[in-house]
Short mmCIF file of C-alpha atoms and ligand atoms in Angstrom, two decimals:
data_model
loop_
_atom_site.label_atom_id
_atom_site.label_comp_id
_atom_site.label_asym_id
_atom_site.label_seq_id
_atom_site.Cartn_x
_atom_site.Cartn_y
_atom_site.Cartn_z
CA MET L 63 131.04 118.24 -80.62
CA ALA L 64 130.03 115.17 -82.57
CA ASP L 65 128.27 112.44 -80.58
CA LYS L 66 130.77 109.57 -80.35
CA ASN L 67 127.91 107.10 -79.97
CA HIS L 68 126.14 108.17 -83.14
CA TYR L 69 126.85 106.49 -86.47
CA ASP L 70 125.44 106.87 -89.94
CA LEU L 71 125.22 103.09 -90.15
CA ALA L 72 125.49 100.33 -87.58
CA VAL L 73 125.73 96.68 -88.54
CA ILE L 74 124.84 93.91 -86.11
CA GLY L 75 126.75 90.73 -86.88
CA ALA L 76 130.29 90.49 -88.28
CA GLY L 77 129.83 87.57 -90.69
CA PRO L 78 130.51 87.99 -94.42
CA GLY L 79 127.27 89.94 -94.91
CA GLY L 80 127.87 92.27 -91.98
CA TYR L 81 131.57 92.99 -92.25
CA VAL L 82 131.41 93.53 -96.01
CA CYS L 83 128.49 95.92 -95.51
CA ALA L 84 130.53 97.80 -92.88
CA ILE L 85 133.56 98.14 -95.16
CA ARG L 86 131.52 99.26 -98.16
CA ALA L 87 129.63 101.82 -96.08
CA ALA L 88 132.93 103.18 -94.73
CA GLN L 89 134.34 103.36 -98.27
CA LEU L 90 131.34 105.50 -99.16
CA GLY L 91 132.16 107.95 -96.36
CA LEU L 92 129.65 106.86 -93.73
CA SER L 93 130.58 106.57 -90.07
CA VAL L 94 130.17 102.89 -89.25
CA ALA L 95 129.92 100.67 -86.17
CA LEU L 96 130.06 96.89 -86.39
CA VAL L 97 128.60 95.11 -83.37
CA GLU L 98 129.67 91.52 -82.69
CA LYS L 99 128.99 89.31 -79.67
CA GLU L 100 131.74 86.77 -80.35
CA ALA L 101 135.42 87.24 -79.56
CA THR L 102 136.39 86.95 -83.21
CA LEU L 103 135.00 88.55 -86.36
CA GLY L 104 133.91 86.55 -89.42
CA GLY L 105 130.71 84.92 -88.20
CA THR L 106 129.75 81.35 -89.00
CA CYS L 107 131.58 81.29 -92.34
CA LEU L 108 135.06 82.05 -91.06
CA ASN L 109 134.84 80.52 -87.59
CA ILE L 110 132.61 77.46 -87.80
CA GLY L 111 131.54 77.13 -91.44
CA CYS L 112 132.97 77.61 -94.91
CA ILE L 113 136.61 78.16 -94.00
CA PRO L 114 137.22 75.42 -91.43
CA SER L 115 135.20 72.96 -93.51
CA LYS L 116 137.15 73.72 -96.67
CA THR L 117 140.39 73.40 -94.73
CA LEU L 118 139.39 69.96 -93.45
CA LEU L 119 138.09 68.96 -96.87
CA ASP L 120 141.50 69.75 -98.32
CA SER L 121 143.43 67.97 -95.57
CA SER L 122 141.20 64.89 -95.64
CA GLU L 123 141.43 64.71 -99.42
CA ARG L 124 145.23 64.63 -99.18
CA PHE L 125 145.05 61.83 -96.63
CA TYR L 126 142.60 59.87 -98.78
CA GLU L 127 144.78 60.40 -101.87
CA ALA L 128 147.89 59.24 -100.08
CA ARG L 129 146.12 56.12 -98.88
CA THR L 130 144.31 55.21 -102.08
CA ALA L 131 144.64 57.18 -105.29
CA ALA L 132 148.40 57.78 -105.26
CA ALA L 133 149.11 54.15 -106.17
CA GLU L 134 147.32 54.65 -109.50
CA HIS L 135 150.00 57.25 -110.34
CA GLY L 136 152.75 54.80 -109.51
CA ILE L 137 153.37 56.38 -106.14
CA LYS L 138 153.56 53.83 -103.39
CA ILE L 139 153.22 55.21 -99.89
CA LYS L 140 153.55 52.81 -97.02
CA GLY L 141 152.27 53.32 -93.51
CA VAL L 142 150.15 56.43 -94.04
CA THR L 143 148.78 57.46 -90.67
CA LEU L 144 146.53 60.20 -89.46
CA ASP L 145 147.57 62.88 -87.01
CA LEU L 146 144.17 64.45 -86.38
CA ARG L 147 145.53 66.88 -83.80
CA THR L 148 147.88 68.44 -86.32
CA MET L 149 145.14 68.52 -88.96
CA MET L 150 142.85 70.37 -86.54
CA LYS L 151 145.65 72.70 -85.46
CA ARG L 152 146.24 73.67 -89.07
CA LYS L 153 142.51 74.34 -89.50
CA ASP L 154 142.50 76.54 -86.38
CA LYS L 155 145.53 78.42 -87.66
CA VAL L 156 143.84 79.16 -90.99
CA VAL L 157 140.74 80.40 -89.14
CA ARG L 158 142.87 82.55 -86.80
CA LYS L 159 144.75 84.08 -89.69
CA LEU L 160 141.56 85.09 -91.48
CA THR L 161 139.63 86.32 -88.45
CA GLY L 162 142.70 88.23 -87.27
CA GLY L 163 143.04 89.72 -90.75
CA LEU L 164 139.49 91.03 -90.48
CA LYS L 165 140.36 93.03 -87.38
CA SER L 166 143.07 94.84 -89.32
CA LEU L 167 140.72 95.33 -92.25
CA MET L 168 138.16 97.04 -90.00
CA LYS L 169 140.83 99.29 -88.55
CA HIS L 170 142.13 100.13 -92.00
CA HIS L 171 138.65 101.12 -93.18
CA GLY L 172 137.84 103.11 -90.05
CA VAL L 173 135.02 100.80 -88.96
CA GLU L 174 134.53 100.82 -85.19
CA VAL L 175 134.11 97.30 -83.87
CA VAL L 176 131.88 97.24 -80.78
CA GLY L 177 132.11 93.99 -78.82
CA GLY L 178 128.93 92.75 -77.20
CA ARG L 179 125.39 91.57 -77.64
CA ALA L 180 123.02 94.00 -79.34
CA THR L 181 119.41 94.75 -78.58
CA ILE L 182 117.30 97.30 -80.42
CA PRO L 183 115.11 98.96 -77.76
CA GLU L 184 113.59 101.32 -80.32
CA PRO L 185 114.15 102.25 -83.97
CA GLY L 186 117.45 104.08 -84.40
CA ARG L 187 118.97 102.81 -81.14
CA ILE L 188 121.13 99.84 -80.22
CA THR L 189 122.08 98.79 -76.72
CA VAL L 190 125.28 96.77 -76.63
CA ARG L 191 125.98 94.70 -73.58
CA SER L 192 129.61 93.77 -73.71
CA THR L 193 130.64 90.44 -72.31
CA ASP L 194 134.11 89.51 -71.15
CA VAL L 195 134.67 87.50 -74.35
CA ALA L 196 133.58 90.19 -76.75
CA ALA L 197 136.60 91.83 -78.36
CA GLY L 198 138.47 91.46 -75.08
CA THR L 199 136.76 94.48 -73.59
CA ASP L 200 134.29 94.94 -70.82
CA GLU L 201 132.61 98.27 -71.22
CA GLY L 202 129.37 97.29 -69.56
CA GLU L 203 126.46 98.69 -71.49
CA ARG L 204 126.70 101.22 -74.26
CA THR L 205 123.92 102.77 -76.28
CA LEU L 206 124.52 103.64 -79.88
CA SER L 207 122.31 105.51 -82.25
CA ALA L 208 122.36 105.10 -86.00
CA GLN L 209 120.42 106.39 -88.95
CA HIS L 210 120.61 102.97 -90.58
CA ILE L 211 120.71 99.71 -88.64
CA VAL L 212 121.61 96.60 -90.65
CA LEU L 213 120.74 93.21 -89.16
CA ALA L 214 123.23 90.59 -90.33
CA THR L 215 123.06 88.07 -87.50
CA GLY L 216 123.03 84.97 -89.70
CA SER L 217 121.65 81.57 -88.86
CA VAL L 218 121.99 78.56 -86.56
CA PRO L 219 121.58 74.82 -87.21
CA THR L 220 118.02 73.53 -87.18
CA GLU L 221 117.34 70.95 -84.49
CA LEU L 222 115.35 67.79 -85.15
CA PRO L 223 112.88 67.24 -82.30
CA ALA L 224 113.32 63.45 -82.54
CA VAL L 225 117.12 63.77 -82.35
CA PRO L 226 117.98 66.78 -80.16
CA PHE L 227 121.55 68.09 -80.09
CA ASP L 228 123.60 67.13 -77.05
CA GLY L 229 126.95 68.34 -78.38
CA LYS L 230 128.56 64.92 -77.96
CA ARG L 231 126.65 62.06 -79.57
CA VAL L 232 124.24 64.21 -81.55
CA VAL L 233 126.02 67.19 -83.02
CA SER L 234 125.73 70.03 -85.49
CA SER L 235 128.35 71.11 -88.02
CA THR L 236 130.07 73.18 -85.29
CA GLU L 237 131.14 70.10 -83.30
CA ALA L 238 131.70 68.00 -86.45
CA LEU L 239 134.43 70.47 -87.42
CA ALA L 240 136.31 69.77 -84.21
CA PHE L 241 136.02 66.07 -83.35
CA THR L 242 139.04 64.97 -81.36
CA GLU L 243 138.88 61.48 -82.78
CA VAL L 244 137.50 59.89 -85.91
CA PRO L 245 134.08 58.41 -85.15
CA ALA L 246 134.03 54.77 -86.23
CA ARG L 247 130.41 55.03 -87.37
CA LEU L 248 129.00 58.43 -88.28
CA ALA L 249 125.32 58.81 -89.13
CA VAL L 250 124.51 61.96 -91.05
CA ILE L 251 120.93 63.21 -91.19
CA GLY L 252 120.38 65.37 -94.28
CA ALA L 253 122.01 65.04 -97.70
CA GLY L 254 122.48 68.76 -98.21
CA ALA L 255 125.72 70.72 -98.47
CA ILE L 256 126.74 70.31 -94.82
CA GLY L 257 125.88 66.61 -94.57
CA LEU L 258 127.74 65.69 -97.73
CA GLU L 259 130.78 67.92 -97.14
CA LEU L 260 131.35 66.93 -93.52
CA GLY L 261 130.30 63.36 -94.27
CA SER L 262 133.07 63.34 -96.90
CA VAL L 263 135.66 64.71 -94.47
CA TRP L 264 135.09 61.95 -91.90
CA GLN L 265 134.60 59.26 -94.51
CA ARG L 266 138.03 60.08 -95.96
CA LEU L 267 139.54 60.03 -92.49
CA GLY L 268 138.18 56.55 -91.84
CA SER L 269 134.59 56.80 -90.55
CA GLU L 270 131.90 54.53 -91.87
CA VAL L 271 129.40 57.16 -93.00
CA THR L 272 125.67 56.56 -93.52
CA VAL L 273 123.51 59.40 -94.76
CA VAL L 274 119.78 59.47 -94.04
CA GLU L 275 117.75 61.78 -96.26
CA ILE L 276 114.02 62.38 -96.22
CA LEU L 277 113.79 63.12 -99.95
CA PRO L 278 114.39 60.59 -102.75
CA ARG L 279 117.59 62.40 -103.81
CA LEU L 280 120.69 64.26 -102.67
CA LEU L 281 121.05 68.05 -102.80
CA PRO L 282 117.49 69.21 -103.36
CA GLY L 283 117.50 72.40 -105.45
CA PHE L 284 120.45 71.26 -107.52
CA ASP L 285 120.21 69.63 -110.97
CA SER L 286 118.95 66.07 -110.52
CA GLU L 287 121.41 64.62 -113.05
CA ALA L 288 124.33 66.11 -111.13
CA ALA L 289 122.85 64.86 -107.84
CA LYS L 290 122.58 61.31 -109.20
CA LEU L 291 126.13 61.40 -110.48
CA LEU L 292 127.35 62.67 -107.12
CA GLN L 293 125.52 59.92 -105.27
CA LYS L 294 127.19 57.33 -107.49
CA GLU L 295 130.63 58.83 -106.84
CA LEU L 296 130.13 59.09 -103.08
CA GLN L 297 128.88 55.49 -102.97
CA ARG L 298 131.98 54.46 -104.86
CA GLN L 299 133.98 56.15 -102.09
CA GLY L 300 132.08 54.05 -99.54
CA MET L 301 129.34 56.38 -98.34
CA ARG L 302 125.98 54.73 -97.71
CA PHE L 303 122.58 56.30 -98.28
CA HIS L 304 119.08 55.75 -96.95
CA LEU L 305 116.91 57.95 -99.15
CA GLU L 306 113.22 58.66 -98.59
CA THR L 307 113.82 57.82 -94.97
CA ARG L 308 112.72 59.69 -91.88
CA VAL L 309 114.41 59.48 -88.50
CA THR L 310 111.77 59.08 -85.81
CA GLY L 311 113.75 58.41 -82.68
CA LEU L 312 117.04 57.93 -80.94
CA SER L 313 118.08 55.71 -78.09
CA GLU L 314 121.37 55.33 -76.26
CA THR L 315 123.14 52.01 -76.55
CA GLY L 316 126.18 51.04 -74.55
CA ALA L 317 128.60 51.89 -77.34
CA GLY L 318 126.75 54.74 -78.98
CA VAL L 319 123.26 55.49 -80.23
CA GLU L 320 120.62 53.78 -82.28
CA LEU L 321 118.45 55.69 -84.71
CA THR L 322 114.97 54.50 -85.56
CA MET L 323 114.02 55.27 -89.15
CA ILE L 324 110.96 54.79 -91.32
CA ASP L 325 111.37 54.34 -95.07
CA ASN L 326 108.94 55.26 -97.87
CA GLY L 327 107.24 51.86 -97.58
CA ASP L 328 106.52 52.56 -93.88
CA SER L 329 109.01 49.91 -92.77
CA GLU L 330 111.03 50.57 -89.65
CA HIS L 331 114.83 50.28 -89.68
CA LYS L 332 117.53 50.74 -87.07
CA LEU L 333 120.90 52.36 -87.58
CA GLU L 334 123.66 52.18 -85.00
CA ALA L 335 126.22 54.94 -84.83
CA ASP L 336 128.83 56.40 -82.53
CA THR L 337 128.00 59.94 -83.52
CA VAL L 338 125.10 61.57 -85.33
CA LEU L 339 125.54 64.74 -87.37
CA VAL L 340 122.23 66.52 -87.86
CA ALA L 341 122.41 68.70 -90.98
CA VAL L 342 118.82 69.37 -91.97
CA GLY L 343 119.15 73.08 -92.67
CA ARG L 344 119.66 76.29 -90.74
CA GLN L 345 117.37 78.98 -89.47
CA PRO L 346 117.65 82.72 -88.90
CA TYR L 347 119.29 83.75 -85.64
CA VAL L 348 117.74 86.82 -84.02
CA GLU L 349 117.89 85.89 -80.35
CA GLY L 350 118.07 88.82 -77.97
CA LEU L 351 117.72 91.49 -80.66
CA GLY L 352 114.31 92.49 -79.31
CA LEU L 353 112.63 92.12 -82.69
CA GLU L 354 109.38 90.80 -81.21
CA GLN L 355 109.00 93.91 -79.06
CA LEU L 356 109.77 96.04 -82.10
CA GLY L 357 107.02 94.19 -83.95
CA ILE L 358 109.18 93.41 -86.97
CA ALA L 359 107.33 91.53 -89.74
CA ARG L 360 108.36 87.99 -90.66
CA ALA L 361 108.27 86.39 -94.11
CA GLU L 362 105.64 83.79 -95.01
CA ASP L 363 107.59 80.95 -93.38
CA GLY L 364 107.31 82.78 -90.04
CA LYS L 365 111.10 82.57 -89.53
CA ARG L 366 112.91 84.77 -92.00
CA LEU L 367 112.51 88.54 -91.83
CA LYS L 368 110.36 90.23 -94.41
CA VAL L 369 112.23 92.84 -96.45
CA ASP L 370 111.41 94.86 -99.54
CA ALA L 371 113.61 95.09 -102.65
CA GLN L 372 115.85 97.55 -100.77
CA TYR L 373 116.32 95.24 -97.74
CA ARG L 374 114.09 97.45 -95.55
CA THR L 375 112.29 95.57 -92.81
CA SER L 376 108.89 96.72 -91.57
CA ILE L 377 110.68 98.96 -89.03
CA ASP L 378 111.90 102.34 -90.21
CA GLY L 379 115.68 102.53 -90.63
CA VAL L 380 116.19 98.81 -89.92
CA TYR L 381 117.48 96.62 -92.76
CA ALA L 382 118.20 92.89 -92.93
CA ILE L 383 120.47 90.82 -95.16
CA GLY L 384 121.98 87.35 -95.60
CA ASP L 385 120.60 84.26 -93.89
CA LEU L 386 117.97 86.38 -92.13
CA ILE L 387 116.07 87.00 -95.36
CA HIS L 388 114.87 85.22 -98.50
CA GLY L 389 117.19 83.23 -100.78
CA PRO L 390 119.94 80.67 -100.34
CA MET L 391 121.99 80.78 -97.13
CA LEU L 392 125.32 81.50 -98.77
CA ALA L 393 128.17 83.73 -97.63
CA HIS L 394 128.70 85.32 -101.04
CA LYS L 395 124.99 86.09 -101.43
CA ALA L 396 125.11 87.84 -98.04
CA GLU L 397 128.21 89.78 -99.11
CA GLU L 398 126.48 91.09 -102.23
CA GLU L 399 123.51 92.13 -100.14
CA GLY L 400 125.87 93.82 -97.68
CA VAL L 401 127.34 95.90 -100.48
CA ALA L 402 123.90 96.69 -101.90
CA VAL L 403 122.49 97.84 -98.57
CA ALA L 404 125.52 100.05 -97.88
CA GLU L 405 125.18 101.63 -101.31
CA LEU L 406 121.45 102.09 -100.85
CA ALA L 407 122.07 103.81 -97.52
CA ALA L 408 124.78 106.08 -98.92
CA ASP L 409 123.55 106.82 -102.45
CA GLY L 410 120.09 105.35 -102.82
CA TYR L 411 121.27 102.81 -105.41
CA GLY L 412 122.22 99.17 -104.84
CA HIS L 413 121.28 95.89 -106.45
CA VAL L 414 121.88 92.13 -106.35
CA ASN L 415 121.30 89.93 -109.40
CA TYR L 416 119.86 86.78 -107.83
CA GLU L 417 119.87 85.05 -111.21
CA ALA L 418 123.64 84.93 -111.13
CA VAL L 419 124.45 83.71 -107.60
CA PRO L 420 126.59 80.56 -107.82
CA ASN L 421 126.06 77.68 -105.42
CA VAL L 422 128.83 75.16 -104.76
CA VAL L 423 129.09 71.93 -102.79
CA TYR L 424 132.70 71.01 -102.06
CA THR L 425 132.52 67.24 -102.26
CA ASN L 426 134.73 65.19 -104.54
CA PRO L 427 133.67 65.73 -107.27
CA GLU L 428 132.48 69.26 -106.57
CA VAL L 429 129.04 70.36 -107.66
CA ALA L 430 128.51 73.93 -108.82
CA ALA L 431 125.48 75.64 -110.26
CA VAL L 432 124.29 79.05 -111.34
CA GLY L 433 120.96 80.31 -112.65
CA ARG L 434 118.14 77.91 -113.30
CA ASN L 435 118.33 74.16 -113.80
CA GLU L 436 116.26 72.04 -116.18
CA ALA L 437 113.51 71.28 -113.65
CA GLN L 438 113.14 74.98 -112.84
CA LEU L 439 113.03 75.98 -116.50
CA LYS L 440 110.40 73.32 -117.22
CA GLU L 441 108.36 74.49 -114.27
CA THR L 442 108.25 78.04 -115.60
CA GLY L 443 107.63 76.92 -119.19
CA VAL L 444 110.81 78.46 -120.60
CA ALA L 445 111.93 76.80 -123.86
CA TYR L 446 115.64 76.00 -123.58
CA ARG L 447 118.46 74.08 -125.22
CA VAL L 448 120.98 71.90 -123.38
CA GLY L 449 124.67 71.45 -124.07
CA ARG L 450 126.64 68.79 -122.21
CA PHE L 451 130.24 67.78 -122.13
CA ALA L 452 131.78 64.99 -120.08
CA PHE L 453 135.16 65.49 -118.40
CA SER L 454 136.08 61.98 -119.59
CA ALA L 455 136.64 63.56 -123.03
CA ASN L 456 138.80 66.41 -121.68
CA GLY L 457 142.57 65.89 -121.94
CA ARG L 458 143.52 67.82 -118.82
CA ALA L 459 140.89 65.99 -116.77
CA LEU L 460 142.30 62.64 -117.86
CA ALA L 461 145.86 63.79 -117.14
CA SER L 462 144.85 64.91 -113.67
CA ALA L 463 142.65 61.91 -112.83
CA ALA L 464 139.69 64.30 -112.75
CA ASP L 465 137.69 62.71 -115.54
CA ARG L 466 134.47 62.14 -113.61
CA GLY L 467 131.57 64.51 -114.15
CA MET L 468 130.31 66.92 -116.75
CA VAL L 469 129.40 70.48 -117.66
CA LYS L 470 125.87 71.35 -118.60
CA VAL L 471 124.92 74.68 -120.17
CA LEU L 472 121.30 75.73 -120.59
CA SER L 473 120.40 78.51 -122.97
CA ASP L 474 117.20 80.16 -124.12
CA GLU L 475 115.92 78.35 -127.21
CA ARG L 476 115.05 81.58 -128.99
CA THR L 477 117.83 83.97 -127.98
CA ASP L 478 120.60 81.54 -126.91
CA ARG L 479 121.12 83.64 -123.75
CA VAL L 480 122.62 81.50 -120.98
CA LEU L 481 119.94 80.77 -118.36
CA GLY L 482 121.86 78.42 -116.13
CA ALA L 483 124.73 75.98 -115.84
CA GLN L 484 125.66 73.01 -113.72
CA ILE L 485 129.09 71.52 -113.31
CA ILE L 486 130.00 68.36 -111.49
CA GLY L 487 133.68 67.61 -111.42
CA SER L 488 137.07 68.65 -110.16
CA SER L 489 137.41 72.45 -109.73
CA ALA L 490 133.72 72.98 -110.52
CA SER L 491 133.82 75.72 -107.86
CA GLU L 492 136.32 77.70 -109.95
CA LEU L 493 134.94 76.79 -113.39
CA ILE L 494 131.45 78.06 -112.57
CA SER L 495 132.82 81.62 -112.46
CA GLU L 496 133.00 81.81 -116.25
CA LEU L 497 129.30 80.98 -116.49
CA VAL L 498 128.43 83.50 -113.76
CA THR L 499 130.34 86.20 -115.65
CA VAL L 500 128.67 85.38 -118.96
CA MET L 501 125.26 85.45 -117.29
CA GLU L 502 126.02 88.81 -115.66
CA PHE L 503 126.87 90.19 -119.10
CA GLY L 504 123.72 88.68 -120.61
CA GLY L 505 125.89 86.50 -122.85
CA SER L 506 124.92 83.53 -125.00
CA ALA L 507 126.17 79.96 -125.30
CA GLU L 508 127.59 81.03 -128.67
CA ASP L 509 129.64 83.72 -126.88
CA ILE L 510 131.29 81.09 -124.68
CA ALA L 511 131.76 78.77 -127.65
CA ARG L 512 133.68 81.48 -129.54
CA ILE L 513 135.99 82.40 -126.64
CA CYS L 514 139.50 80.93 -126.84
CA HIS L 515 140.12 78.70 -123.81
CA ALA L 516 143.65 77.64 -122.89
CA HIS L 517 144.62 74.07 -123.73
CA PRO L 518 144.86 71.78 -121.92
CA THR L 519 142.52 73.01 -119.19
CA LEU L 520 139.33 71.83 -117.55
CA SER L 521 137.73 75.06 -118.77
CA GLU L 522 137.70 73.63 -122.28
CA ALA L 523 134.85 71.42 -121.09
CA VAL L 524 132.82 74.60 -120.50
CA LYS L 525 133.53 75.73 -124.06
CA GLU L 526 132.64 72.30 -125.42
CA ALA L 527 129.38 72.21 -123.46
CA ALA L 528 128.54 75.63 -124.91
CA LEU L 529 129.37 74.34 -128.40
CA SER L 530 127.21 71.33 -127.71
CA VAL L 531 124.20 73.62 -127.17
CA ALA L 532 124.27 74.12 -130.95
CA GLY L 533 125.15 70.46 -131.55
CA ARG L 534 128.72 71.20 -132.58
CA ALA L 535 131.03 70.07 -129.80
CA ILE L 536 134.40 69.21 -131.29
CA HIS L 537 135.67 66.47 -128.99
CA SER L 538 132.59 64.34 -128.55
CA ILE L 539 130.71 61.90 -130.71
P1 NAI I 691 120.39 71.97 -96.72
O1 NAI I 691 119.11 72.68 -96.74
O2 NAI I 691 121.39 72.23 -97.77
O3 NAI I 691 120.13 70.40 -96.70
C1 NAI I 691 119.35 69.79 -95.71
C2 NAI I 691 118.96 68.40 -96.17
O4 NAI I 691 118.32 67.75 -95.11
C3 NAI I 691 118.00 68.42 -97.34
O5 NAI I 691 118.42 67.49 -98.30
C4 NAI I 691 116.68 68.02 -96.70
O6 NAI I 691 115.82 67.35 -97.58
C5 NAI I 691 117.15 67.10 -95.59
N1 NAI I 691 116.23 66.95 -94.47
C6 NAI I 691 115.45 67.90 -93.91
N2 NAI I 691 114.76 67.37 -92.87
C7 NAI I 691 115.14 66.07 -92.77
C8 NAI I 691 114.78 65.01 -91.89
N3 NAI I 691 113.92 65.20 -90.91
N4 NAI I 691 115.37 63.81 -92.08
C9 NAI I 691 116.26 63.62 -93.09
N5 NAI I 691 116.61 64.58 -93.95
C10 NAI I 691 116.06 65.80 -93.78
O7 NAI I 691 120.97 72.27 -95.27
P2 NAI I 691 122.42 72.05 -94.64
O8 NAI I 691 123.20 71.06 -95.41
O9 NAI I 691 122.17 71.83 -93.21
O10 NAI I 691 123.07 73.47 -94.85
C11 NAI I 691 122.48 74.63 -94.25
C12 NAI I 691 122.71 75.83 -95.10
O11 NAI I 691 124.07 76.15 -95.18
C13 NAI I 691 122.21 75.63 -96.52
O12 NAI I 691 121.48 76.74 -96.90
C14 NAI I 691 123.45 75.51 -97.33
O13 NAI I 691 123.30 76.04 -98.63
C15 NAI I 691 124.46 76.30 -96.53
N6 NAI I 691 125.78 75.73 -96.74
C16 NAI I 691 126.42 75.98 -97.89
C17 NAI I 691 127.62 75.39 -98.15
C18 NAI I 691 128.28 75.67 -99.43
O14 NAI I 691 127.95 76.64 -100.08
N7 NAI I 691 129.23 74.85 -99.85
C19 NAI I 691 128.26 74.49 -97.21
C20 NAI I 691 127.48 74.26 -96.06
C21 NAI I 691 126.29 74.87 -95.84
#
């Protein structure tokens, strides 16, 4: 009789990397277990990350529009008020719908969900200690064995020693997605994706938001032109920035907290706030897995796990994907790795093209990028051409009051192959897909320029930027 505790593949962590890996492995005919310590599936992304933040970004944008921008369209709305409870309830409902949907998906694909906290006592074995919250079951301890073990346990917010989390005054993104009232003054440390997205949510809902960033710019890693444009737009919306500034301490005041900061000229400043959101990055989460005892090798930074091109860690039969390993901490990157590792386990073939992983920040305007930006191309000495097109010259953008921002296409000077693209503007998150597709197909700027784009659409700005690479944009002077 088959051993009911043995699986071909066991995944630890049911975030986008883990659950996608489990489904793909099941599709390929493997017997699969998915171990999760939380009561719901979906990991950070669905429960306390991408999905709740995008839900609140949408709701807060509607509120902001109703209060400010609608008048420009001749729509006068009097007495717009905020019902934060209802807004949060809607967010929770969206999260519930998606996490609940995942349960059915697992069932449909024949993936066995095992609730509890996993430890790997030795290669090939997983001990799962179920808690009362995990999947509503309490099976005590169960030991599984698996030919392939995939670690997909994700990441947690990085703490700043000078400003430790207390869950009330000093919070991470998790709490900032569930405030019960709008903080009058919100200090945000870190001008990365989380700081700017959640800063935008609370700014739109009425907070006075001040962002403190250690670097001289927003969104390090993104195109600097797009980052500058975004800063200008966010400032126009009322957000304040202290760039090249380090937070060195925190003290409680009667009404809230006071941050001590040092700027690039070594001058000390104070910033009072009711709440502080610390968003200075995330780090791999491997607590309780027993990796130290296993002697698993870490990457150079001492935090991420070291894997080879086939996601194999230094321990036989143990793989790692997503936020645990190299590369950007993005749900869709983890998903691709989940698919690749399942295919590698089943067939021996699996691959992720890291050159074509899009990266999006959901501010208003949105910022989206794929491939390399100008600074990165210069650094590697690649000769390239640039094509730009501003949304202010795009009919649909004007019609929709989305005329801020631009599309930038970078192509190889010799071959015209698209090497990267950056979009800042409305729907940048959707528009970037065309560039990702072209890059996956090894296409050129000329290819995009010769594709018929519907009129009037924002996507015409992508075509025009591609035309502009060869100096022949139609609607610009
Ligand atoms: P991040 O790495 O994107 O940004 C952190 C920012 O904090 C950087 O600008 C950094 O220079 C700054 N910083 C670091 N130490 C600092 C200090 N001591 N004082 C002031 N500033 C400091 O990290 P973030 O925003 O926390 O996001 C974590 C991860 O989650 C990222 O990998 C991000 O890509 C991902 N994420 C992606 C989203 C998306 O795709 N839309 C949304 C939210 C998060």
